[in-house]
PDB file of C-alpha atoms in Angstrom:
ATOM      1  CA  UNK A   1      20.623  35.784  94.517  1.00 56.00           C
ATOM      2  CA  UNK A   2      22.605  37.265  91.549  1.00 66.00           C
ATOM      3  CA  UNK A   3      19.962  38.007  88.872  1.00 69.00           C
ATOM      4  CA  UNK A   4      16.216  38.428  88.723  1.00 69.00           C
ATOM      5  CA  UNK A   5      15.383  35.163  86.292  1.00 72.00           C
ATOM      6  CA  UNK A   6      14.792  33.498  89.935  1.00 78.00           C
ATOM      7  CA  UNK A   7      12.229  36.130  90.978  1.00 82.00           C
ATOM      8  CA  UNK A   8       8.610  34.556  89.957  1.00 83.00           C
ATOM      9  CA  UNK A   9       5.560  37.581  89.992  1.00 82.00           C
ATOM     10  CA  UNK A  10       2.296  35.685  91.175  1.00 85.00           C
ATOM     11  CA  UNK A  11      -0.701  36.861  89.559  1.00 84.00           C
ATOM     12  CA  UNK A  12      -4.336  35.132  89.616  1.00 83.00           C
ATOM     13  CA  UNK A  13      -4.149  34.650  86.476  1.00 83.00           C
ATOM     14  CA  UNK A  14      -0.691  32.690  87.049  1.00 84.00           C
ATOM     15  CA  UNK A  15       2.841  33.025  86.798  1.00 86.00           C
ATOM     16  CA  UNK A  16       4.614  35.225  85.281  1.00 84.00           C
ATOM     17  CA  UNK A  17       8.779  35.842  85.195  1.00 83.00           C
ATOM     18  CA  UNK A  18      10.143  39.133  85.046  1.00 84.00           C
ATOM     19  CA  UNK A  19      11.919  40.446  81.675  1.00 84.00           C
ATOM     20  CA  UNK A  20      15.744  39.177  81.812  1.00 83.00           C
ATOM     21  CA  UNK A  21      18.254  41.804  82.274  1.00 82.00           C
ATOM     22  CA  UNK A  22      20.143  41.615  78.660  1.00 81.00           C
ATOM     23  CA  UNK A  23      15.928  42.385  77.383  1.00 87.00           C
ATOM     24  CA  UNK A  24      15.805  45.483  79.061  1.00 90.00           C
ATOM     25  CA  UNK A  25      16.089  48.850  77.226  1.00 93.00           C
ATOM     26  CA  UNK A  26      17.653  51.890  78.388  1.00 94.00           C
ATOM     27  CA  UNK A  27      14.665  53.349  79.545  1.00 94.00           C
ATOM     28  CA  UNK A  28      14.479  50.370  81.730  1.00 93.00           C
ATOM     29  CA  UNK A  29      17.730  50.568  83.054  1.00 91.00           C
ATOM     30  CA  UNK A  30      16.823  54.471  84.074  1.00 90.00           C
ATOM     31  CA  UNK A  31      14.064  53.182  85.959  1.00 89.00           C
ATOM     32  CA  UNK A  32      15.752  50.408  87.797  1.00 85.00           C
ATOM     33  CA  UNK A  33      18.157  53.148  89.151  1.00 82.00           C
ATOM     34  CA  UNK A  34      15.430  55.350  89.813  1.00 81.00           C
ATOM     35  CA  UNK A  35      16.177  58.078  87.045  1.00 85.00           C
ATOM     36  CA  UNK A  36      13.303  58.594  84.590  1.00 88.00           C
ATOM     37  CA  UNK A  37      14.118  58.262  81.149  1.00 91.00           C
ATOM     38  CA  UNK A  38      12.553  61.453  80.197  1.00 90.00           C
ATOM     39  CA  UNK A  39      15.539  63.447  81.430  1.00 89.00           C
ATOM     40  CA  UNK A  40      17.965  61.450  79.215  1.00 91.00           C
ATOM     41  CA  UNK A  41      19.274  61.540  75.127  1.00 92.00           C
ATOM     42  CA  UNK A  42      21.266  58.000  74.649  1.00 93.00           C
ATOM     43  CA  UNK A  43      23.925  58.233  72.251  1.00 93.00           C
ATOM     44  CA  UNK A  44      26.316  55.192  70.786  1.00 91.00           C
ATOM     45  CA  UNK A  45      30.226  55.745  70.747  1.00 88.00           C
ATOM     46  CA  UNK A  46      30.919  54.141  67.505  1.00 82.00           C
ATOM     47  CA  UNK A  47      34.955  54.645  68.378  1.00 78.00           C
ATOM     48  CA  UNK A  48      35.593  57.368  65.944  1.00 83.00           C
ATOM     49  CA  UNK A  49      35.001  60.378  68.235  1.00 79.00           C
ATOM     50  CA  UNK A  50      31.257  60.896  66.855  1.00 85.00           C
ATOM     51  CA  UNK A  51      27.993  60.092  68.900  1.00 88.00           C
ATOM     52  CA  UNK A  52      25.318  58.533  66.989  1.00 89.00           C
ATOM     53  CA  UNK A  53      21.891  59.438  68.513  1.00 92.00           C
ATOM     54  CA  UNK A  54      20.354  56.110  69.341  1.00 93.00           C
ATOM     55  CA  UNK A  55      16.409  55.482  70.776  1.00 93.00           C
ATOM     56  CA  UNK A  56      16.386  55.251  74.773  1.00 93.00           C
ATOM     57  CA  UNK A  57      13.748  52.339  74.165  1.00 93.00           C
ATOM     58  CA  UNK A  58      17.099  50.132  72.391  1.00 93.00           C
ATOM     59  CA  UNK A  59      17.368  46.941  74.386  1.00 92.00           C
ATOM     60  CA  UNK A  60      20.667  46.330  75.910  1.00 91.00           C
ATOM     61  CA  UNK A  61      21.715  43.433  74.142  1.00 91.00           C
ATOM     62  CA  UNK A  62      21.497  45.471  70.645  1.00 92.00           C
ATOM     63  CA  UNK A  63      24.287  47.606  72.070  1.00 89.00           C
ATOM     64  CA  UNK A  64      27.294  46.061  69.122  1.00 85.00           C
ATOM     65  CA  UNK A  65      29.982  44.319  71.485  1.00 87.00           C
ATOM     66  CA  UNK A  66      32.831  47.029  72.685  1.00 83.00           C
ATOM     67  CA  UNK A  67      30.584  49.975  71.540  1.00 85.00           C
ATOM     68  CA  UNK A  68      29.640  52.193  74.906  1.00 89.00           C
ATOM     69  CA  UNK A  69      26.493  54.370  75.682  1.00 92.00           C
ATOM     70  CA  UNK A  70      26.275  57.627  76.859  1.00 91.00           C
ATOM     71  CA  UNK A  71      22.488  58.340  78.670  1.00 92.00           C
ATOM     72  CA  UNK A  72      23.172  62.229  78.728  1.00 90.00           C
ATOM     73  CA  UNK A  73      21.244  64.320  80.856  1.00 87.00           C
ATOM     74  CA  UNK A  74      19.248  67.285  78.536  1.00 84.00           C
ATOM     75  CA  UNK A  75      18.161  68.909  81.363  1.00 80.00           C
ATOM     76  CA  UNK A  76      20.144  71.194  84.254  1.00 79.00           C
ATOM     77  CA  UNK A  77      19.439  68.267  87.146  1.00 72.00           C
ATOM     78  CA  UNK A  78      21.561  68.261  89.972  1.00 72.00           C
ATOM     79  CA  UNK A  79      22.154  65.453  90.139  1.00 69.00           C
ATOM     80  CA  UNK A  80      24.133  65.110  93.496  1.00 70.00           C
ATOM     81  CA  UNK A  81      20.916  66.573  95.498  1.00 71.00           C
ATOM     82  CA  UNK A  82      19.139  63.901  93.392  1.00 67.00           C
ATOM     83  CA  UNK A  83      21.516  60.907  94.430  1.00 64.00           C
ATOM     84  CA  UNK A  84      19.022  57.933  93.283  1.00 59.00           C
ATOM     85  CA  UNK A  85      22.243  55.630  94.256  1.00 60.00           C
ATOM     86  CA  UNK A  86      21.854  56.476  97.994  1.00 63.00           C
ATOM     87  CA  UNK A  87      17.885  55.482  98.385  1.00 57.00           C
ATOM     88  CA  UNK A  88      17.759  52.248 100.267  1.00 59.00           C
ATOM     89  CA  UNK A  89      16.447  49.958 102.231  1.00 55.00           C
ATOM     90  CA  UNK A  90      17.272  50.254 106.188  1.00 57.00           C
ATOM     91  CA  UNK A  91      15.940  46.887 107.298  1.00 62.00           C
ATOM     92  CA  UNK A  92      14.118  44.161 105.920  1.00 61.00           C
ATOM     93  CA  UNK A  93      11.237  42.283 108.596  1.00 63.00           C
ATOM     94  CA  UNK A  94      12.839  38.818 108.881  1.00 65.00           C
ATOM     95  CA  UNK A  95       8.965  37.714 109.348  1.00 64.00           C
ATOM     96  CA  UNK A  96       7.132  39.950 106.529  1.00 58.00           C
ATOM     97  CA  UNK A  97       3.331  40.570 108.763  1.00 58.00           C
ATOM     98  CA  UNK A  98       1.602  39.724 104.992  1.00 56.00           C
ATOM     99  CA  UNK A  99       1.582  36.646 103.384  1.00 50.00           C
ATOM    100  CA  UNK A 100       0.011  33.945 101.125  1.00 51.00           C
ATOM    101  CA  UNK A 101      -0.608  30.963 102.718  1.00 51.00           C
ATOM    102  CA  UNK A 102      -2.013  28.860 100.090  1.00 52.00           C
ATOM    103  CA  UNK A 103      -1.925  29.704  96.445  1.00 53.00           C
ATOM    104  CA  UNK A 104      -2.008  27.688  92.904  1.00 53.00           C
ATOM    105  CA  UNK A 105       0.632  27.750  90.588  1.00 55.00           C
ATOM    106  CA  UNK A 106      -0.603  27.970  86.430  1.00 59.00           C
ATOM    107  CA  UNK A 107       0.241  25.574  84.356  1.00 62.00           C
ATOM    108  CA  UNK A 108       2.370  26.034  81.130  1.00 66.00           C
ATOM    109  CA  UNK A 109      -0.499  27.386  79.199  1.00 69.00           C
ATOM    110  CA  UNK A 110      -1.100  29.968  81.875  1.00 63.00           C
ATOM    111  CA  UNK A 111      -4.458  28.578  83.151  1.00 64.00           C
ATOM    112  CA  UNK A 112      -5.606  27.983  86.327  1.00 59.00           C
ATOM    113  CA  UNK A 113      -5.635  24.665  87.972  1.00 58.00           C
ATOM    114  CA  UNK A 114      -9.363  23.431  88.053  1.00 58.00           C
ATOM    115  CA  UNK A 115     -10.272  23.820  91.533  1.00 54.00           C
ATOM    116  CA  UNK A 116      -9.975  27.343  90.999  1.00 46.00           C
ATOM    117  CA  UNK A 117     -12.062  27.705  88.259  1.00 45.00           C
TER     118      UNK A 117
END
């Protein structure tokens, strides 16, 4: 699987689909790596040798096409004790010991099927 827009979250309340990648804001991005957003100033490179200070809550596909962002740390981390990159899964149960056996999927409107009610 390439991209999350296959992943469905399950809720009792119904279905839900996770925010698509291009949607997520910086912050977001952070937090998907494992970095919290709180130890990072974004800045645009408008191409001109300035950076423009730009909110860390700006959604990635507001970025203007061949402008770059720089998330720059404000705070002395070191980062190579850090290393988010290197947290990851060792193995994965081929036969998870939870699971749903039986659920109901929402309809459309996001209501419950009427046996459920």
């Amino acid at each position: 699987m390439q991209n999350w827009e296959n992943v469905t979250l399950l809720f009792s309340a119904g279905a839900r689909q996770l925010k698509p990648s291009s949607k997520l804001t910086l912050a977001e991005l952070l937090l998907a790596n494992r970095l919290p957003p709180s130890l990072f100033q974004a800045y645009e490179v408008p191409g001109d040798g300035t950076l423009k200070p730009v909110p860390i809550s700006l959604p990635l596909e507001e970025i203007p096409n061949g402008r770059n962002v720089i998330l720059q740390c404000v705070r002395n981390t070191d980062i190579d004790a850090l290393r988010p990159d290197k947290m990851e899964v060792v193995k994965h149960a081929p036969e998870p010991v939870a699971a749903m056996f039986d659920f109901q999927w929402a309809d459309e409107r996001r209501t419950p099927p009427t046996e459920c009610i």
